[in-house]
Amino acid sequence: MRWIPTALFIFSTLGPGASAAIFTVKAGTIFYSQPKQSEKFRLDLPEVRVHVPPLRDSLGFCQFKLIYKRADRGNPQLPSHGWARCVATDQFISQ
């Protein structure tokens, strides 16, 4: 009978992992290729949304997974991730 609590524990840990929510970003948010506020690393992006929680955090900057509008999704030149201030998120869109 000792296997029942063990089995329950194992099955509870196999459940769905952490999920990400999609948020808009505040107007005027600038994304960078590195966690530094420098024109050298500034990304010129169309309108984007981001996955939260961020992938990484460094000195007040967070690396977000970028979500593009349908028309921009097929562009291979657009980066999949970008750095912005961690307070850049605005409104919750979906989960």
Short mmCIF file of N, CA, C and O in Angstrom, two decimals:
data_model
loop_
_atom_site.label_atom_id
_atom_site.label_comp_id
_atom_site.label_asym_id
_atom_site.label_seq_id
_atom_site.Cartn_x
_atom_site.Cartn_y
_atom_site.Cartn_z
N MET A 1 0.81 -1.21 0.00
CA MET A 1 0.00 0.00 0.00
C MET A 1 0.85 1.27 0.00
O MET A 1 0.33 2.34 -0.21
N ARG A 2 2.16 1.11 0.25
CA ARG A 2 3.02 2.28 0.26
C ARG A 2 3.17 2.87 -1.14
O ARG A 2 3.56 4.02 -1.29
N TRP A 3 2.88 2.08 -2.17
CA TRP A 3 3.05 2.56 -3.53
C TRP A 3 1.98 3.56 -3.93
O TRP A 3 2.18 4.36 -4.84
N ILE A 4 0.83 3.58 -3.25
CA ILE A 4 -0.26 4.50 -3.63
C ILE A 4 0.15 5.96 -3.44
O ILE A 4 0.01 6.75 -4.39
N PRO A 5 0.67 6.38 -2.28
CA PRO A 5 1.08 7.77 -2.17
C PRO A 5 2.20 8.13 -3.16
O PRO A 5 2.21 9.22 -3.73
N THR A 6 3.10 7.21 -3.39
CA THR A 6 4.18 7.45 -4.34
C THR A 6 3.62 7.63 -5.75
O THR A 6 4.02 8.54 -6.47
N ALA A 7 2.70 6.78 -6.13
CA ALA A 7 2.09 6.88 -7.46
C ALA A 7 1.33 8.20 -7.60
O ALA A 7 1.41 8.86 -8.64
N LEU A 8 0.60 8.59 -6.57
CA LEU A 8 -0.13 9.87 -6.62
C LEU A 8 0.83 11.03 -6.77
O LEU A 8 0.56 11.97 -7.54
N PHE A 9 1.93 11.00 -6.07
CA PHE A 9 2.92 12.06 -6.18
C PHE A 9 3.49 12.13 -7.60
O PHE A 9 3.60 13.19 -8.20
N ILE A 10 3.84 11.00 -8.16
CA ILE A 10 4.41 10.96 -9.51
C ILE A 10 3.40 11.48 -10.53
O ILE A 10 3.74 12.29 -11.40
N PHE A 11 2.15 11.05 -10.44
CA PHE A 11 1.14 11.52 -11.39
C PHE A 11 0.85 13.00 -11.24
O PHE A 11 0.56 13.69 -12.21
N SER A 12 0.93 13.53 -10.03
CA SER A 12 0.68 14.96 -9.85
C SER A 12 1.79 15.80 -10.44
O SER A 12 1.56 16.92 -10.89
N THR A 13 3.01 15.28 -10.46
CA THR A 13 4.12 16.03 -11.05
C THR A 13 4.16 15.92 -12.56
O THR A 13 4.84 16.70 -13.23
N LEU A 14 3.43 14.99 -13.14
CA LEU A 14 3.39 14.82 -14.59
C LEU A 14 2.35 15.71 -15.25
O LEU A 14 2.22 15.71 -16.46
N GLY A 15 1.64 16.48 -14.48
CA GLY A 15 0.61 17.37 -15.02
C GLY A 15 1.21 18.43 -15.92
O GLY A 15 2.42 18.51 -16.13
N PRO A 16 0.36 19.27 -16.49
CA PRO A 16 0.87 20.29 -17.40
C PRO A 16 1.85 21.22 -16.69
O PRO A 16 1.69 21.55 -15.53
N GLY A 17 2.89 21.61 -17.42
CA GLY A 17 3.91 22.51 -16.87
C GLY A 17 3.39 23.93 -16.76
O GLY A 17 2.23 24.22 -17.01
N ALA A 18 4.27 24.80 -16.39
CA ALA A 18 3.93 26.21 -16.26
C ALA A 18 3.49 26.74 -17.62
O ALA A 18 4.09 26.42 -18.64
N SER A 19 2.46 27.52 -17.62
CA SER A 19 1.99 28.07 -18.88
C SER A 19 2.31 29.54 -18.96
O SER A 19 2.50 30.20 -17.96
N ALA A 20 2.37 30.03 -20.17
CA ALA A 20 2.66 31.43 -20.40
C ALA A 20 1.39 32.17 -20.77
O ALA A 20 0.50 31.61 -21.40
N ALA A 21 1.32 33.40 -20.36
CA ALA A 21 0.21 34.27 -20.74
C ALA A 21 0.73 35.26 -21.78
O ALA A 21 1.93 35.57 -21.80
N ILE A 22 -0.14 35.77 -22.61
CA ILE A 22 0.25 36.74 -23.62
C ILE A 22 -0.24 38.11 -23.20
O ILE A 22 -1.41 38.28 -22.83
N PHE A 23 0.67 39.09 -23.25
CA PHE A 23 0.37 40.46 -22.87
C PHE A 23 0.75 41.41 -24.00
O PHE A 23 1.67 41.14 -24.78
N THR A 24 0.04 42.54 -24.07
CA THR A 24 0.49 43.62 -24.94
C THR A 24 1.63 44.32 -24.22
O THR A 24 1.88 44.07 -23.04
N VAL A 25 2.33 45.19 -24.93
CA VAL A 25 3.39 45.98 -24.30
C VAL A 25 2.97 47.44 -24.31
O VAL A 25 2.17 47.88 -25.14
N LYS A 26 3.49 48.20 -23.36
CA LYS A 26 3.17 49.62 -23.26
C LYS A 26 3.64 50.36 -24.51
O LYS A 26 4.65 50.01 -25.12
N ALA A 27 2.89 51.40 -24.86
CA ALA A 27 3.26 52.23 -26.01
C ALA A 27 4.65 52.80 -25.79
O ALA A 27 5.00 53.22 -24.69
N GLY A 28 5.46 52.80 -26.82
CA GLY A 28 6.80 53.34 -26.73
C GLY A 28 7.85 52.36 -26.21
O GLY A 28 9.00 52.73 -26.05
N THR A 29 7.44 51.12 -25.94
CA THR A 29 8.40 50.12 -25.47
C THR A 29 9.42 49.83 -26.56
O THR A 29 9.06 49.62 -27.72
N ILE A 30 10.68 49.83 -26.19
CA ILE A 30 11.76 49.54 -27.13
C ILE A 30 12.38 48.21 -26.74
O ILE A 30 12.66 47.96 -25.58
N PHE A 31 12.59 47.37 -27.75
CA PHE A 31 13.23 46.07 -27.55
C PHE A 31 14.66 46.12 -28.06
O PHE A 31 14.97 46.82 -29.03
N TYR A 32 15.51 45.36 -27.38
CA TYR A 32 16.92 45.31 -27.71
C TYR A 32 17.35 43.86 -27.90
O TYR A 32 16.74 42.95 -27.35
N SER A 33 18.44 43.66 -28.65
CA SER A 33 18.95 42.30 -28.85
C SER A 33 19.79 41.84 -27.66
O SER A 33 20.05 40.65 -27.51
N GLN A 34 20.21 42.76 -26.82
CA GLN A 34 20.99 42.47 -25.62
C GLN A 34 20.33 43.21 -24.45
O GLN A 34 19.63 44.20 -24.66
N PRO A 35 20.58 42.80 -23.20
CA PRO A 35 19.95 43.49 -22.05
C PRO A 35 20.66 44.80 -21.71
O PRO A 35 21.08 45.04 -20.59
N LYS A 36 20.80 45.67 -22.72
CA LYS A 36 21.45 46.97 -22.55
C LYS A 36 20.68 48.01 -23.33
O LYS A 36 20.29 47.77 -24.47
N GLN A 37 20.47 49.16 -22.72
CA GLN A 37 19.75 50.24 -23.39
C GLN A 37 20.75 51.02 -24.24
O GLN A 37 21.33 52.00 -23.80
N SER A 38 20.94 50.56 -25.47
CA SER A 38 21.92 51.15 -26.38
C SER A 38 21.37 51.11 -27.80
O SER A 38 20.77 50.12 -28.21
N GLU A 39 21.59 52.18 -28.53
CA GLU A 39 21.15 52.23 -29.94
C GLU A 39 21.79 51.09 -30.74
O GLU A 39 21.21 50.61 -31.70
N LYS A 40 22.96 50.67 -30.32
CA LYS A 40 23.68 49.59 -31.00
C LYS A 40 22.87 48.29 -31.00
O LYS A 40 22.93 47.50 -31.94
N PHE A 41 22.09 48.05 -29.93
CA PHE A 41 21.33 46.81 -29.79
C PHE A 41 19.83 46.97 -30.03
O PHE A 41 19.08 46.01 -29.89
N ARG A 42 19.39 48.16 -30.40
CA ARG A 42 17.96 48.43 -30.59
C ARG A 42 17.41 47.62 -31.77
O ARG A 42 18.02 47.53 -32.83
N LEU A 43 16.22 47.02 -31.55
CA LEU A 43 15.54 46.24 -32.59
C LEU A 43 14.42 47.07 -33.19
O LEU A 43 13.65 47.71 -32.47
N ASP A 44 14.32 47.07 -34.51
CA ASP A 44 13.23 47.76 -35.21
C ASP A 44 12.15 46.71 -35.48
O ASP A 44 12.28 45.92 -36.41
N LEU A 45 11.11 46.73 -34.66
CA LEU A 45 10.08 45.69 -34.72
C LEU A 45 8.72 46.27 -35.07
O LEU A 45 8.41 47.41 -34.70
N PRO A 46 7.87 45.48 -35.75
CA PRO A 46 6.47 45.88 -35.89
C PRO A 46 5.78 45.69 -34.53
O PRO A 46 6.42 45.30 -33.55
N GLU A 47 4.49 45.91 -34.47
CA GLU A 47 3.75 45.73 -33.21
C GLU A 47 3.89 44.29 -32.74
O GLU A 47 3.73 43.35 -33.50
N VAL A 48 4.22 44.13 -31.46
CA VAL A 48 4.40 42.79 -30.90
C VAL A 48 3.63 42.65 -29.60
O VAL A 48 3.24 43.63 -28.97
N ARG A 49 3.44 41.40 -29.23
CA ARG A 49 2.95 41.03 -27.90
C ARG A 49 4.01 40.11 -27.33
O ARG A 49 4.88 39.63 -28.05
N VAL A 50 3.94 39.86 -26.03
CA VAL A 50 4.98 39.06 -25.39
C VAL A 50 4.40 37.96 -24.52
O VAL A 50 3.28 38.09 -24.01
N HIS A 51 5.16 36.89 -24.36
CA HIS A 51 4.83 35.83 -23.41
C HIS A 51 5.33 36.25 -22.04
O HIS A 51 6.43 36.77 -21.91
N VAL A 52 4.52 36.02 -21.03
CA VAL A 52 4.90 36.26 -19.64
C VAL A 52 4.65 34.96 -18.89
O VAL A 52 3.60 34.35 -19.08
N PRO A 53 5.55 34.47 -18.10
CA PRO A 53 6.73 35.14 -17.55
C PRO A 53 7.86 35.22 -18.56
O PRO A 53 7.93 34.43 -19.51
N PRO A 54 8.75 36.19 -18.35
CA PRO A 54 9.89 36.33 -19.26
C PRO A 54 10.83 35.15 -19.16
O PRO A 54 10.83 34.42 -18.17
N LEU A 55 11.65 34.98 -20.18
CA LEU A 55 12.59 33.86 -20.22
C LEU A 55 13.76 34.07 -19.27
O LEU A 55 14.21 33.14 -18.63
N ARG A 56 14.26 35.29 -19.21
CA ARG A 56 15.39 35.62 -18.34
C ARG A 56 15.26 37.06 -17.86
O ARG A 56 14.56 37.86 -18.44
N ASP A 57 16.01 37.38 -16.81
CA ASP A 57 16.02 38.71 -16.21
C ASP A 57 17.47 39.12 -15.98
O ASP A 57 18.26 38.33 -15.49
N SER A 58 17.80 40.37 -16.37
CA SER A 58 19.17 40.85 -16.18
C SER A 58 19.16 42.35 -15.97
O SER A 58 18.84 43.11 -16.89
N LEU A 59 19.47 42.79 -14.77
CA LEU A 59 19.62 44.21 -14.44
C LEU A 59 18.43 45.06 -14.87
O LEU A 59 18.58 46.11 -15.47
N GLY A 60 17.22 44.61 -14.57
CA GLY A 60 16.02 45.37 -14.90
C GLY A 60 15.48 45.13 -16.29
O GLY A 60 14.44 45.66 -16.66
N PHE A 61 16.19 44.37 -17.10
CA PHE A 61 15.72 43.99 -18.43
C PHE A 61 15.26 42.54 -18.38
O PHE A 61 15.85 41.71 -17.69
N CYS A 62 14.21 42.24 -19.13
CA CYS A 62 13.70 40.88 -19.23
C CYS A 62 13.74 40.45 -20.69
O CYS A 62 13.45 41.24 -21.59
N GLN A 63 14.08 39.19 -20.92
CA GLN A 63 14.05 38.64 -22.27
C GLN A 63 12.69 38.00 -22.47
O GLN A 63 12.31 37.06 -21.79
N PHE A 64 11.94 38.54 -23.42
CA PHE A 64 10.60 38.07 -23.71
C PHE A 64 10.57 37.29 -25.02
O PHE A 64 11.32 37.61 -25.95
N LYS A 65 9.69 36.31 -25.08
CA LYS A 65 9.38 35.65 -26.34
C LYS A 65 8.41 36.58 -27.06
O LYS A 65 7.39 36.98 -26.49
N LEU A 66 8.71 36.95 -28.29
CA LEU A 66 7.91 37.91 -29.04
C LEU A 66 6.84 37.20 -29.87
O LEU A 66 7.09 36.18 -30.50
N ILE A 67 5.64 37.77 -29.86
CA ILE A 67 4.51 37.26 -30.62
C ILE A 67 4.12 38.35 -31.62
O ILE A 67 3.77 39.46 -31.23
N TYR A 68 4.18 38.01 -32.90
CA TYR A 68 3.88 38.98 -33.96
C TYR A 68 2.46 38.79 -34.48
O TYR A 68 1.88 37.73 -34.36
N LYS A 69 1.95 39.86 -35.12
CA LYS A 69 0.66 39.75 -35.80
C LYS A 69 0.80 38.76 -36.95
O LYS A 69 1.90 38.51 -37.45
N ARG A 70 -0.29 38.21 -37.36
CA ARG A 70 -0.32 37.17 -38.39
C ARG A 70 0.46 37.59 -39.66
O ARG A 70 1.20 36.79 -40.22
N ALA A 71 0.33 38.83 -40.08
CA ALA A 71 1.00 39.29 -41.30
C ALA A 71 2.53 39.28 -41.17
O ALA A 71 3.23 39.14 -42.17
N ASP A 72 3.04 39.41 -39.96
CA ASP A 72 4.49 39.48 -39.74
C ASP A 72 5.11 38.15 -39.34
O ASP A 72 6.32 38.01 -39.30
N ARG A 73 4.31 37.15 -39.03
CA ARG A 73 4.83 35.88 -38.50
C ARG A 73 5.71 35.12 -39.48
O ARG A 73 6.59 34.39 -39.08
N GLY A 74 5.50 35.28 -40.76
CA GLY A 74 6.28 34.55 -41.75
C GLY A 74 7.61 35.20 -42.10
O GLY A 74 8.37 34.67 -42.89
N ASN A 75 7.92 36.34 -41.50
CA ASN A 75 9.15 37.06 -41.81
C ASN A 75 10.33 36.45 -41.04
O ASN A 75 10.42 36.61 -39.83
N PRO A 76 11.25 35.77 -41.73
CA PRO A 76 12.36 35.12 -41.03
C PRO A 76 13.39 36.09 -40.47
O PRO A 76 14.24 35.71 -39.68
N GLN A 77 13.32 37.36 -40.86
CA GLN A 77 14.27 38.35 -40.38
C GLN A 77 13.90 38.91 -39.01
O GLN A 77 14.73 39.55 -38.36
N LEU A 78 12.67 38.66 -38.57
CA LEU A 78 12.25 39.16 -37.25
C LEU A 78 12.72 38.21 -36.16
O LEU A 78 12.57 36.99 -36.29
N PRO A 79 13.28 38.74 -35.07
CA PRO A 79 13.77 37.87 -33.99
C PRO A 79 12.62 37.23 -33.22
O PRO A 79 11.51 37.77 -33.15
N SER A 80 12.90 36.08 -32.63
CA SER A 80 11.88 35.39 -31.83
C SER A 80 11.88 35.86 -30.38
O SER A 80 10.91 35.63 -29.66
N HIS A 81 12.96 36.51 -29.95
CA HIS A 81 13.10 36.99 -28.59
C HIS A 81 13.67 38.40 -28.59
O HIS A 81 14.38 38.77 -29.53
N GLY A 82 13.36 39.17 -27.57
CA GLY A 82 13.92 40.50 -27.44
C GLY A 82 13.95 40.91 -25.98
O GLY A 82 13.19 40.40 -25.16
N TRP A 83 14.85 41.82 -25.67
CA TRP A 83 15.00 42.34 -24.31
C TRP A 83 14.30 43.69 -24.20
O TRP A 83 14.39 44.53 -25.09
N ALA A 84 13.59 43.89 -23.10
CA ALA A 84 12.94 45.17 -22.80
C ALA A 84 12.92 45.33 -21.29
O ALA A 84 13.18 44.38 -20.55
N ARG A 85 12.59 46.52 -20.84
CA ARG A 85 12.45 46.73 -19.40
C ARG A 85 11.38 45.77 -18.90
O ARG A 85 10.36 45.54 -19.56
N CYS A 86 11.57 45.22 -17.73
CA CYS A 86 10.64 44.23 -17.18
C CYS A 86 9.24 44.80 -16.94
O CYS A 86 8.28 44.05 -16.86
N VAL A 87 9.12 46.11 -16.85
CA VAL A 87 7.81 46.73 -16.60
C VAL A 87 7.10 47.09 -17.91
O VAL A 87 6.15 47.86 -17.90
N ALA A 88 7.53 46.50 -19.03
CA ALA A 88 6.98 46.83 -20.34
C ALA A 88 5.59 46.26 -20.60
O ALA A 88 4.88 46.74 -21.46
N THR A 89 5.18 45.23 -19.87
CA THR A 89 3.90 44.60 -20.15
C THR A 89 2.75 45.51 -19.79
O THR A 89 2.84 46.31 -18.87
N ASP A 90 1.65 45.37 -20.52
CA ASP A 90 0.51 46.26 -20.32
C ASP A 90 -0.75 45.48 -20.00
O ASP A 90 -1.10 45.29 -18.86
N GLN A 91 -1.43 44.95 -21.01
CA GLN A 91 -2.72 44.30 -20.80
C GLN A 91 -2.65 42.81 -21.13
O GLN A 91 -2.05 42.40 -22.11
N PHE A 92 -3.32 42.03 -20.30
CA PHE A 92 -3.44 40.59 -20.50
C PHE A 92 -4.30 40.32 -21.72
O PHE A 92 -5.36 40.89 -21.89
N ILE A 93 -3.83 39.43 -22.60
CA ILE A 93 -4.59 39.05 -23.79
C ILE A 93 -5.19 37.66 -23.64
O ILE A 93 -6.38 37.48 -23.75
N SER A 94 -4.34 36.65 -23.44
CA SER A 94 -4.84 35.29 -23.32
C SER A 94 -3.81 34.41 -22.64
O SER A 94 -2.68 34.82 -22.40
N GLN A 95 -4.22 33.18 -22.38
CA GLN A 95 -3.32 32.22 -21.74
C GLN A 95 -3.19 31.00 -22.59
O GLN A 95 -3.97 30.64 -23.37
#
